[in-house]
XYZ file of C-alpha atoms in Angstrom:
699
model
C -22.362 -88.600 129.221
C -19.763 -86.982 127.113
C -16.285 -88.262 126.865
C -13.302 -85.879 126.223
C -9.614 -86.059 125.619
C -8.219 -83.240 128.318
C -4.269 -83.107 127.200
C -4.105 -86.642 126.926
C -6.663 -87.537 129.740
C -10.193 -89.431 129.276
C -12.711 -86.881 131.176
C -16.656 -88.062 131.700
C -18.976 -84.959 132.255
C -22.757 -84.747 131.875
C -24.014 -83.659 128.562
C -23.962 -80.027 127.967
C -21.556 -79.045 130.281
C -18.451 -76.690 128.888
C -14.801 -77.982 128.525
C -14.327 -75.456 131.526
C -16.235 -77.551 133.797
C -14.450 -81.175 131.653
C -10.628 -79.059 133.257
C -12.310 -78.878 136.698
C -13.492 -82.147 136.720
C -10.014 -83.504 135.570
C -8.236 -80.805 137.961
C -6.434 -79.013 135.092
C -6.268 -75.077 135.703
C -7.075 -72.599 132.645
C -6.809 -69.264 133.095
C -10.009 -67.015 133.202
C -11.364 -63.785 134.306
C -15.439 -63.147 133.963
C -16.283 -67.397 134.648
C -17.148 -68.206 137.779
C -18.776 -71.673 138.700
C -21.526 -70.249 139.891
C -22.682 -67.032 137.726
C -23.833 -67.926 134.043
C -21.185 -67.902 131.427
C -20.233 -64.386 129.351
C -17.347 -65.473 127.675
C -16.207 -61.893 127.877
C -12.873 -61.890 128.868
C -11.153 -64.215 126.663
C -8.169 -65.328 128.904
C -9.725 -69.234 128.785
C -8.921 -69.638 124.698
C -7.449 -73.291 124.164
C -6.814 -75.874 121.266
C -9.630 -77.706 120.539
C -8.874 -80.121 117.524
C -10.374 -79.308 113.822
C -11.420 -76.055 115.405
C -9.649 -73.308 112.657
C -8.739 -70.926 116.052
C -8.063 -71.036 119.843
C -11.900 -71.616 121.170
C -12.844 -70.336 124.907
C -13.172 -72.980 127.260
C -15.988 -71.222 129.696
C -18.292 -71.592 126.447
C -17.331 -74.315 124.478
C -19.639 -77.089 124.965
C -18.070 -80.340 125.058
C -19.066 -82.956 122.133
C -18.301 -86.656 122.076
C -14.720 -87.451 121.529
C -13.823 -83.820 121.291
C -9.785 -83.202 122.167
C -8.698 -80.766 123.876
C -5.418 -79.398 124.082
C -4.378 -76.606 127.288
C -0.118 -76.183 126.901
C -0.004 -75.829 123.182
C 1.991 -72.916 121.654
C -1.486 -71.628 119.754
C -3.137 -71.975 123.083
C -0.747 -70.565 125.899
C 0.192 -67.604 122.298
C -3.930 -67.033 122.534
C -3.635 -65.939 126.218
C -0.436 -64.077 126.320
C -1.870 -62.210 123.413
C -5.474 -61.445 125.409
C -3.143 -60.489 128.509
C -1.025 -58.302 126.573
C -4.496 -56.738 125.620
C -6.211 -56.590 129.118
C -3.424 -54.800 130.510
C -3.360 -52.040 127.616
C -4.940 -49.178 129.677
C -4.478 -51.446 133.315
C -2.967 -48.832 135.692
C 0.612 -49.523 136.961
C -0.266 -48.865 140.938
C 0.233 -52.975 142.155
C 1.937 -50.709 145.010
C -0.893 -49.263 146.471
C -3.828 -51.350 145.235
C -6.416 -53.407 148.286
C -6.496 -56.526 146.004
C -2.424 -57.188 145.437
C -1.738 -60.287 146.990
C -4.793 -61.840 146.106
C -5.263 -60.248 142.316
C -6.188 -62.920 139.262
C -4.907 -60.045 137.139
C -1.722 -60.194 139.094
C -1.290 -63.475 139.757
C -1.437 -64.484 135.636
C 0.012 -61.419 134.357
C 3.101 -63.013 135.986
C 2.648 -66.751 133.659
C 1.085 -65.228 130.653
C 2.312 -61.115 130.473
C 4.958 -59.215 129.267
C 8.164 -58.138 130.438
C 6.677 -55.037 128.168
C 4.348 -53.334 126.715
C 4.107 -52.607 122.818
C 1.435 -49.580 124.563
C 2.763 -46.452 124.521
C -0.384 -43.493 124.102
C -1.740 -42.901 127.190
C -3.545 -44.835 129.362
C -7.570 -44.771 129.778
C -8.893 -42.926 132.815
C -12.038 -43.703 134.534
C -13.984 -41.497 136.668
C -14.377 -43.164 140.170
C -17.945 -44.150 141.921
C -19.849 -43.037 144.995
C -21.698 -45.951 145.377
C -22.524 -46.162 149.245
C -20.296 -47.192 152.527
C -19.681 -51.195 151.699
C -18.209 -50.727 148.182
C -15.239 -48.418 147.281
C -15.269 -47.909 143.161
C -12.476 -45.368 143.504
C -10.102 -46.922 140.868
C -12.416 -48.360 137.961
C -9.461 -47.439 135.526
C -8.354 -51.431 136.685
C -11.402 -52.762 135.554
C -11.098 -55.399 132.511
C -15.336 -55.522 131.686
C -15.508 -59.557 132.870
C -19.084 -58.288 134.156
C -18.682 -60.565 137.307
C -20.617 -57.808 139.898
C -23.113 -57.059 136.743
C -24.292 -60.701 136.533
C -23.770 -61.294 140.143
C -26.605 -58.538 141.211
C -28.868 -60.435 138.178
C -28.237 -63.812 139.298
C -28.056 -63.889 143.308
C -28.546 -60.612 144.493
C -31.398 -60.699 142.604
C -30.721 -57.077 142.092
C -29.346 -55.161 139.046
C -28.032 -52.463 140.488
C -24.144 -52.685 138.432
C -24.590 -51.845 134.510
C -21.867 -51.503 132.032
C -22.789 -48.277 129.784
C -21.158 -47.008 126.308
C -19.306 -50.036 124.095
C -15.275 -50.770 123.055
C -12.948 -48.754 125.089
C -15.396 -46.231 126.352
C -17.219 -49.251 128.522
C -17.730 -48.690 131.865
C -19.018 -50.423 135.011
C -21.395 -47.824 136.665
C -24.527 -47.770 138.588
C -27.781 -45.990 137.683
C -27.749 -42.148 137.591
C -27.437 -41.432 141.625
C -28.434 -44.528 142.640
C -26.075 -46.673 145.567
C -25.240 -50.181 145.850
C -28.013 -51.632 148.221
C -28.063 -55.100 148.241
C -27.611 -56.887 151.387
C -25.429 -59.292 149.361
C -23.238 -56.802 148.173
C -20.205 -57.397 149.777
C -19.806 -60.368 147.612
C -18.919 -58.481 144.557
C -15.531 -57.439 145.853
C -15.167 -61.280 146.247
C -15.622 -61.643 142.686
C -14.219 -59.097 141.402
C -10.647 -60.261 139.897
C -9.399 -57.594 140.003
C -8.516 -54.347 142.275
C -11.362 -52.837 140.631
C -14.728 -52.829 143.529
C -13.123 -53.570 146.791
C -13.872 -54.007 150.633
C -14.822 -49.987 151.665
C -14.459 -50.307 155.415
C -10.678 -52.707 154.835
C -9.399 -50.531 152.281
C -5.762 -49.173 153.350
C -6.076 -50.926 156.246
C -3.686 -54.007 156.054
C -2.060 -56.009 153.152
C -3.108 -59.213 152.665
C -0.547 -61.505 152.941
C 0.560 -59.742 156.945
C -3.463 -61.278 157.749
C -3.964 -64.795 160.122
C -7.040 -66.225 158.612
C -8.812 -68.047 160.871
C -12.466 -70.536 160.090
C -15.353 -69.327 162.471
C -19.196 -69.197 162.317
C -21.567 -65.799 161.805
C -23.123 -64.888 164.797
C -26.653 -63.562 163.217
C -29.128 -64.823 161.563
C -29.657 -68.850 161.282
C -28.379 -69.728 158.294
C -24.686 -70.498 160.577
C -22.455 -69.012 157.705
C -19.084 -70.127 157.872
C -16.281 -67.765 158.051
C -12.498 -67.143 157.783
C -12.012 -64.351 159.948
C -8.709 -62.369 159.218
C -6.724 -61.094 161.572
C -3.853 -58.915 162.374
C -1.916 -58.284 165.857
C -4.502 -59.508 168.001
C -7.706 -57.807 166.473
C -9.744 -58.421 163.274
C -9.698 -56.051 160.185
C -11.794 -58.294 157.443
C -14.262 -61.049 157.144
C -14.659 -63.262 153.971
C -16.670 -66.680 153.659
C -15.391 -70.112 153.990
C -16.957 -72.313 150.843
C -19.592 -74.753 151.932
C -21.919 -75.628 150.128
C -24.433 -77.206 152.052
C -24.850 -73.951 154.314
C -23.467 -70.699 152.186
C -22.094 -71.855 149.121
C -19.727 -69.163 148.312
C -21.719 -66.185 149.451
C -21.631 -63.802 152.650
C -24.544 -61.429 153.986
C -23.285 -58.255 154.193
C -23.421 -58.201 158.101
C -21.896 -61.226 158.122
C -18.980 -59.850 156.476
C -18.992 -56.359 158.293
C -20.408 -56.470 161.866
C -16.677 -56.973 162.808
C -16.699 -53.384 162.652
C -18.104 -53.448 166.319
C -15.524 -56.035 167.911
C -12.854 -52.866 167.454
C -15.684 -50.056 168.596
C -15.017 -47.794 171.219
C -18.418 -49.099 172.511
C -16.251 -52.198 174.050
C -16.840 -53.061 177.646
C -13.153 -54.297 178.461
C -13.538 -54.229 182.791
C -16.062 -55.087 184.891
C -18.521 -52.625 186.269
C -20.672 -51.480 189.685
C -22.869 -48.783 189.886
C -22.305 -46.880 193.596
C -24.265 -44.002 194.320
C -25.708 -43.538 190.965
C -22.003 -43.560 189.556
C -20.485 -46.203 186.969
C -17.096 -47.379 188.826
C -14.253 -49.737 187.418
C -13.744 -52.581 189.854
C -11.608 -56.078 189.336
C -13.494 -59.666 188.283
C -13.557 -60.888 192.219
C -15.631 -58.233 193.737
C -17.718 -58.235 190.886
C -18.395 -61.531 191.171
C -19.052 -61.547 194.619
C -21.131 -58.856 194.089
C -23.265 -60.596 192.215
C -22.860 -63.898 194.347
C -24.539 -62.296 197.186
C -26.787 -60.403 195.624
C -28.437 -63.545 193.900
C -28.245 -65.228 197.525
C -29.855 -62.277 199.399
C -32.909 -62.460 196.767
C -33.300 -66.099 197.333
C -33.299 -65.629 200.797
C -35.664 -62.107 200.720
C -38.148 -63.716 198.222
C -37.807 -67.031 196.913
C -35.478 -68.612 194.331
C -38.891 -67.693 191.585
C -37.733 -63.775 192.459
C -34.621 -64.943 190.147
C -34.585 -64.710 186.292
C -32.464 -65.266 183.423
C -33.117 -63.184 179.822
C -30.217 -64.773 177.415
C -29.698 -63.947 173.940
C -30.121 -66.840 171.414
C -27.170 -65.341 169.810
C -25.048 -66.902 172.715
C -22.987 -69.930 172.263
C -24.647 -73.633 173.323
C -22.201 -73.861 176.188
C -23.076 -70.452 177.580
C -26.697 -70.803 177.348
C -26.776 -74.311 179.297
C -24.942 -72.975 181.627
C -26.909 -70.096 182.323
C -29.761 -72.256 182.236
C -28.500 -74.605 184.598
C -27.241 -71.912 186.936
C -30.818 -70.260 187.115
C -31.759 -73.647 187.885
C -29.358 -74.531 190.730
C -30.511 -71.439 192.124
C -33.848 -73.011 192.425
C -35.831 -71.054 189.822
C -37.231 -72.389 186.075
C -37.051 -68.496 184.727
C -34.844 -68.755 181.834
C -36.064 -68.069 178.168
C -33.763 -66.667 175.200
C -37.479 -65.995 173.122
C -37.042 -62.209 173.888
C -39.393 -61.351 171.258
C -42.215 -63.750 171.282
C -45.455 -63.607 172.693
C -46.433 -67.432 171.637
C -44.860 -68.941 174.047
C -46.530 -72.516 173.760
C -43.955 -75.380 174.083
C -43.943 -79.072 173.361
C -40.757 -80.141 173.606
C -39.663 -80.473 170.573
C -37.045 -77.772 168.659
C -38.276 -76.490 166.234
C -36.931 -76.044 163.054
C -35.946 -75.518 159.143
C -38.105 -79.124 158.201
C -35.173 -79.568 155.583
C -31.526 -79.328 154.642
C -30.649 -75.472 153.818
C -29.176 -76.755 150.108
C -32.983 -78.048 149.563
C -33.909 -74.796 149.273
C -32.341 -74.345 146.296
C -34.667 -76.719 144.033
C -37.887 -76.311 145.407
C -40.391 -76.085 143.417
C -43.272 -74.974 145.914
C -43.258 -72.001 148.542
C -45.199 -70.328 151.061
C -43.011 -68.168 153.382
C -45.587 -66.726 156.086
C -44.574 -63.337 157.889
C -41.524 -62.438 156.858
C -39.506 -59.993 154.972
C -37.431 -62.583 153.317
C -34.462 -61.304 151.520
C -33.917 -58.677 154.858
C -34.367 -61.261 157.674
C -32.445 -64.185 155.806
C -30.684 -62.882 152.784
C -28.523 -66.566 152.031
C -31.768 -68.499 152.850
C -33.235 -65.846 149.675
C -30.795 -66.723 147.976
C -30.943 -70.342 147.817
C -35.410 -69.367 147.288
C -34.737 -66.934 144.284
C -32.631 -69.583 142.553
C -35.307 -72.710 142.483
C -37.724 -69.290 141.214
C -34.744 -68.936 138.110
C -35.458 -72.906 138.039
C -39.333 -71.942 137.448
C -40.093 -72.563 141.399
C -43.438 -70.834 141.963
C -42.931 -68.719 145.691
C -46.193 -67.911 147.614
C -46.238 -65.429 150.227
C -48.624 -64.537 153.132
C -47.402 -61.026 154.758
C -48.679 -58.190 156.230
C -46.994 -56.050 153.274
C -45.837 -56.551 150.021
C -41.628 -56.598 150.493
C -39.268 -56.434 147.678
C -37.774 -60.025 147.621
C -35.970 -59.345 144.207
C -37.577 -62.632 143.264
C -40.962 -63.302 141.469
C -43.355 -64.014 143.740
C -46.103 -66.282 142.197
C -49.000 -65.316 144.273
C -49.142 -63.445 147.595
C -51.766 -62.714 150.199
C -51.759 -59.714 152.258
C -53.425 -58.947 155.156
C -53.010 -57.361 158.559
C -50.551 -59.446 161.207
C -53.646 -59.926 163.626
C -55.965 -62.288 160.676
C -52.852 -64.325 159.851
C -54.424 -67.146 161.280
C -57.741 -66.970 158.900
C -55.788 -66.229 156.053
C -53.595 -69.469 156.574
C -57.200 -71.215 157.641
C -58.783 -69.653 153.810
C -55.803 -71.591 152.784
C -56.203 -74.709 154.118
C -60.475 -74.254 153.442
C -58.827 -74.016 149.833
C -57.325 -77.125 149.871
C -59.725 -78.816 151.295
C -61.938 -78.340 148.616
C -59.546 -80.403 146.190
C -58.361 -83.058 149.021
C -61.737 -83.865 150.163
C -60.103 -83.717 153.399
C -62.131 -81.597 156.375
C -60.086 -78.447 157.525
C -59.201 -78.395 160.715
C -61.426 -74.904 161.514
C -63.593 -72.992 158.964
C -61.768 -70.521 156.168
C -63.553 -69.275 152.903
C -61.878 -70.994 150.314
C -63.248 -68.397 147.679
C -60.699 -66.061 148.695
C -58.999 -66.003 145.364
C -55.577 -65.625 146.644
C -56.134 -68.312 149.446
C -57.527 -70.351 146.259
C -54.509 -69.509 143.978
C -51.732 -70.353 147.019
C -53.613 -73.478 147.433
C -53.490 -74.271 143.795
C -49.955 -73.463 143.811
C -48.981 -76.148 146.999
C -51.247 -78.839 145.813
C -48.420 -78.957 141.845
C -44.572 -79.853 142.427
C -42.976 -82.462 144.157
C -40.581 -80.467 146.333
C -42.322 -78.371 148.631
C -41.803 -76.454 151.783
C -43.779 -74.183 153.818
C -41.448 -71.599 156.321
C -42.214 -69.585 158.867
C -40.765 -66.267 159.200
C -39.591 -64.412 162.181
C -42.459 -61.952 162.132
C -44.772 -65.210 162.012
C -42.675 -67.185 164.957
C -43.460 -63.764 167.071
C -46.673 -63.884 166.719
C -49.286 -63.832 169.254
C -50.661 -66.840 167.444
C -47.348 -68.453 166.194
C -48.530 -72.128 167.434
C -52.200 -71.845 165.674
C -50.283 -70.866 162.549
C -47.388 -73.688 163.356
C -50.528 -76.167 163.610
C -52.117 -74.932 160.467
C -49.513 -74.525 158.595
C -48.370 -78.871 159.571
C -52.206 -79.767 158.604
C -51.808 -77.648 155.410
C -48.427 -79.583 155.091
C -49.742 -83.015 155.128
C -52.118 -82.075 152.655
C -49.772 -81.154 150.066
C -46.540 -82.799 150.889
C -45.002 -79.948 152.186
C -41.834 -79.831 154.767
C -42.635 -77.067 157.112
C -40.074 -75.807 159.740
C -38.842 -72.224 160.576
C -36.504 -69.943 159.054
C -35.153 -68.873 162.653
C -34.361 -65.551 163.678
C -30.765 -65.823 165.685
C -27.569 -68.403 164.982
C -28.342 -69.986 168.487
C -32.620 -70.034 167.972
C -32.639 -74.276 167.770
C -29.455 -74.181 170.151
C -30.925 -72.452 172.750
C -34.135 -75.412 172.322
C -31.584 -77.658 172.278
C -29.718 -77.109 175.599
C -32.784 -76.048 177.828
C -32.209 -72.406 177.363
C -36.448 -72.154 177.903
C -38.590 -72.257 181.073
C -40.510 -75.807 181.968
C -42.924 -76.689 184.931
C -43.767 -73.404 186.529
C -40.950 -71.047 185.473
C -42.104 -67.319 183.525
C -41.300 -67.068 180.159
C -39.695 -63.736 178.409
C -43.180 -61.998 178.402
C -43.894 -62.776 181.885
C -40.192 -62.197 183.487
C -40.354 -58.465 181.886
C -43.527 -57.761 183.756
C -43.637 -55.079 186.498
C -42.274 -56.786 189.524
C -42.191 -59.949 188.197
C -38.108 -60.186 189.322
C -36.232 -58.631 191.860
C -32.565 -60.195 190.142
C -32.493 -60.573 186.993
C -29.544 -62.005 184.422
C -29.246 -60.319 181.091
C -27.079 -62.787 178.823
C -25.742 -60.818 175.830
C -29.090 -58.999 175.049
C -30.582 -55.315 175.304
C -33.907 -55.534 176.637
C -34.533 -52.321 174.821
C -33.955 -53.430 171.646
C -33.772 -57.062 171.394
C -37.667 -57.605 173.231
C -40.968 -57.578 171.972
C -41.618 -54.465 173.774
C -38.555 -52.548 174.339
C -40.413 -49.412 176.536
C -41.797 -51.982 178.921
C -39.105 -54.365 179.458
C -36.871 -51.471 180.236
C -39.982 -49.944 182.970
C -40.196 -53.777 184.288
C -35.888 -54.671 184.825
C -35.710 -51.023 186.938
C -38.006 -52.221 189.697
C -35.675 -54.866 190.001
C -33.154 -55.207 192.948
C -30.111 -56.346 191.056
C -29.852 -56.595 187.459
C -26.760 -57.924 185.658
C -25.583 -57.552 182.144
C -23.197 -59.993 180.612
C -22.292 -58.181 177.589
C -19.004 -57.047 175.449
C -20.196 -53.523 175.778
C -21.193 -50.642 177.758
C -24.579 -51.262 177.341
C -27.804 -51.080 179.770
C -26.180 -48.865 181.884
C -29.570 -47.129 183.045
C -31.319 -50.455 184.099
C -28.297 -52.267 185.402
C -26.024 -53.107 189.145
C -23.061 -54.907 187.135
C -21.419 -55.081 183.883
C -19.540 -57.968 183.287
C -17.016 -57.755 179.771
C -17.850 -61.416 178.281
C -16.097 -62.515 175.007
C -18.166 -61.936 171.467
C -18.001 -64.854 169.011
C -14.231 -63.817 167.517
C -13.075 -63.954 171.226
C -14.254 -67.064 172.889
C -14.772 -70.898 171.452
C -18.470 -72.155 170.922
C -21.181 -73.977 168.727
C -24.113 -72.546 167.485
C -26.838 -74.621 165.687
C -28.298 -73.424 162.566
C -31.683 -73.623 161.641
C -30.912 -77.370 159.501
C -29.879 -78.637 163.158
C -26.034 -78.406 161.895
C -24.179 -78.162 165.345
C -20.964 -76.180 164.393
C -17.967 -75.633 166.644
C -15.711 -72.833 166.342
C -12.787 -71.506 168.335
C -11.807 -67.992 169.600
C -10.084 -65.637 166.412
C -8.186 -63.453 169.199
C -7.451 -62.861 172.850
C -10.131 -61.204 174.561
C -9.768 -57.269 174.771
C -8.860 -55.986 177.714
C -10.353 -57.781 181.197
C -13.269 -59.238 178.880
C -13.599 -62.841 179.680
C -15.416 -65.817 177.679
C -19.139 -66.201 179.561
C -19.001 -69.380 179.807
C -16.256 -69.662 182.284
C -18.092 -65.800 184.312
C -21.201 -68.259 184.234
C -19.192 -71.355 185.780
C -17.286 -69.741 188.257
C -20.009 -67.428 189.393
C -21.860 -71.091 190.240
C -18.591 -72.440 192.114
C -19.091 -69.088 193.672
C -22.261 -69.464 194.811
C -21.666 -74.150 195.692
C -24.328 -74.642 193.091
C -23.506 -78.197 191.530
C -22.657 -79.139 187.982
C -20.164 -76.440 187.779
C -16.787 -78.560 187.983
C -15.862 -78.075 184.195
C -12.548 -77.499 183.537
C -12.775 -76.808 179.753
C -15.338 -75.572 177.205
C -15.294 -79.198 175.708
C -16.582 -80.417 178.778
C -19.274 -77.914 178.738
C -20.158 -78.774 175.323
C -20.669 -82.703 176.337
C -23.199 -81.709 178.958
C -24.747 -79.255 176.783
C -25.331 -81.066 173.262
C -26.913 -84.151 172.765
C -25.585 -87.151 171.241
C -28.314 -87.044 168.354
C -29.317 -83.541 167.434
C -31.870 -85.116 164.507
C -33.994 -87.323 167.050
C -34.698 -83.780 169.181
C -35.992 -81.898 166.129
C -39.526 -82.239 165.557
C -42.443 -78.711 164.829
C -45.125 -81.276 165.789
C -47.874 -78.586 167.401
C -50.969 -80.187 168.847
C -52.182 -76.220 169.885
C -55.718 -75.216 169.912
C -56.793 -73.182 166.314
C -57.445 -69.735 167.318
C -58.854 -67.935 164.365
C -59.778 -64.975 167.048
C -57.681 -61.099 165.676
C -54.729 -60.310 168.254
C -54.017 -56.461 168.503
C -50.770 -55.645 167.863
C -48.077 -56.317 165.139
C -45.684 -58.518 166.183
C -42.180 -57.668 166.910
C -39.327 -57.991 164.169
C -35.853 -56.941 163.740
C -34.608 -54.847 161.051
C -31.782 -56.459 159.468
C -29.394 -54.004 160.611
C -30.619 -54.253 164.452
C -30.873 -58.273 164.972
C -28.215 -58.310 167.497
C -25.691 -55.977 169.440
C -22.546 -56.671 166.782
C -24.812 -54.598 163.734
C -26.112 -52.407 165.457
C -22.529 -51.063 166.448
C -20.903 -51.803 163.106
C -20.468 -48.242 161.472
C -20.627 -49.301 158.207
C -24.055 -50.953 158.359
C -25.333 -48.130 159.930
C -24.704 -46.047 156.967
C -26.445 -47.878 154.194
C -30.113 -47.421 152.663
C -31.354 -50.460 154.572
C -30.445 -49.213 158.219
C -31.390 -45.678 157.542
C -34.829 -47.120 156.460
C -35.154 -49.410 158.642
C -35.842 -52.935 156.140
């Protein structure tokens, strides 16, 4: 540790820290633009000049290393005069367009100009004008004359997103931030560039000119998409979601958001919203009241039960639903006498031993991994924020290895890749196990080719380092031999000291397991329920079988033969296969809990009132259970449902143990895996996301 004096206070910081870090620790604010705690130091803006004793001139706090006994003053005339001079310089070419700027109200330049700017400028020449750029549907670069060349966006692309999509060309007064010729910004994390831009050069294109920031109410929430459980601030005006930005949480998403977390709110305000219950009568959809719709559903379920038996009733629930909704859906199904409830809609192997499958480690630990093996995942697109963590680990010297069907650009160095058709993944993993067996002397669980070069390289990599993880992606979780992959991964993990876990597909993949949204006893799994003639009455909770199941066409055909299909959705969907549509609230209009991939339960509240006649799904399911006279549906509050649904000790239920027999025989077909902007109903209906290169290319 190094001790320095900062404005008369003693501060201890780690050796190698900068004066800025000491100021942050001491709670002293030093004005800055280019410095960002998550990015490398550029010292471009010079706004953070401070007075260092014995230094001949003011020094940039962000780039001046601390030394023992250093004396730093931030409020002397020398420091303040230097900062004011820098501010005058930065404002020379800045346009006088604050009244129309989208950054107004949260602009660092505007804020600091009040404290350090002059009342008039000595500059009388014409201001520089920079031509606007079109870089895609999410980021606006219409007013690049505002840019102060802090290069935060450039460094973010290189260091966090992993791809340099913006750069600075030319020199001096002619410098410009721009993309490569004819190229757009296509990163799945691109929206963060808007957040970190200290001026209004990069702005949020979908939000542009829609509201002033000071008019917005700010409310906390949790992302309903992938299993990261990113923390959000949802900004609201007149009971309408206007914008979504990150809520900083170092343990989960740090200060970043994936673009689908940021822009999917557009679907909430789309014309595809279902705002009232609807019944299909004579092949035509009619709007009805809630009482009529629920009575129709209750009578239909009772009739199917009386005619065909309870085993002819089933529920397919989306893992993007809240834990409370999934719990009540499971309870409703079981109270009717059926065990046919499942949330593993894209799975092909349904072997489950009761333990709740999870990441196997904490999300924060991914940033410090020294060895990683990712199996069956397009990591960058399936889990953008987890990929960012692993990218940081790779930047620190960690080795990332992959077992996949095709090589994908993860925007990080991949040490070794074993590429083979998905049908041969179990054998490929057995080859890695065999190669490890030659190092450890422990007999491998199944025969494999220890001489396979890539298997040898991955085995050697996993044998080194201390902090290691084997991570199964969405394609591995949905593989026809998923349990074999897990059993082999567990053996490799035991021999190498690596943790083993699932990256997790959906916001509540872990939560669905915790609350029992899985079949038990002789209940049918999702694959069996979606076979022709398997069910006569089906409840579809927050999903679209055409897009959310392993075989959409087969699912549609199977459900078309049912006597009654009830869709609970925020959107007008499943119109061709459903008999009833019940409008349920999306995550912004209801309260609930998501359990992320590390087993962290995060509860949230609704941020706007329900649209039209929309109702929270947990209330709909509770009322439906009461109308049917079923026990266990007397809850009056969501808190009561949550207390029943979630165990007190979630960690005790988490386990990736698997005793399944390892089958290395190839299986036909490819595992189902949704592309980045097809994951759920919200992203599918977000107009701006559907215009991105990833959406058009099916990444």
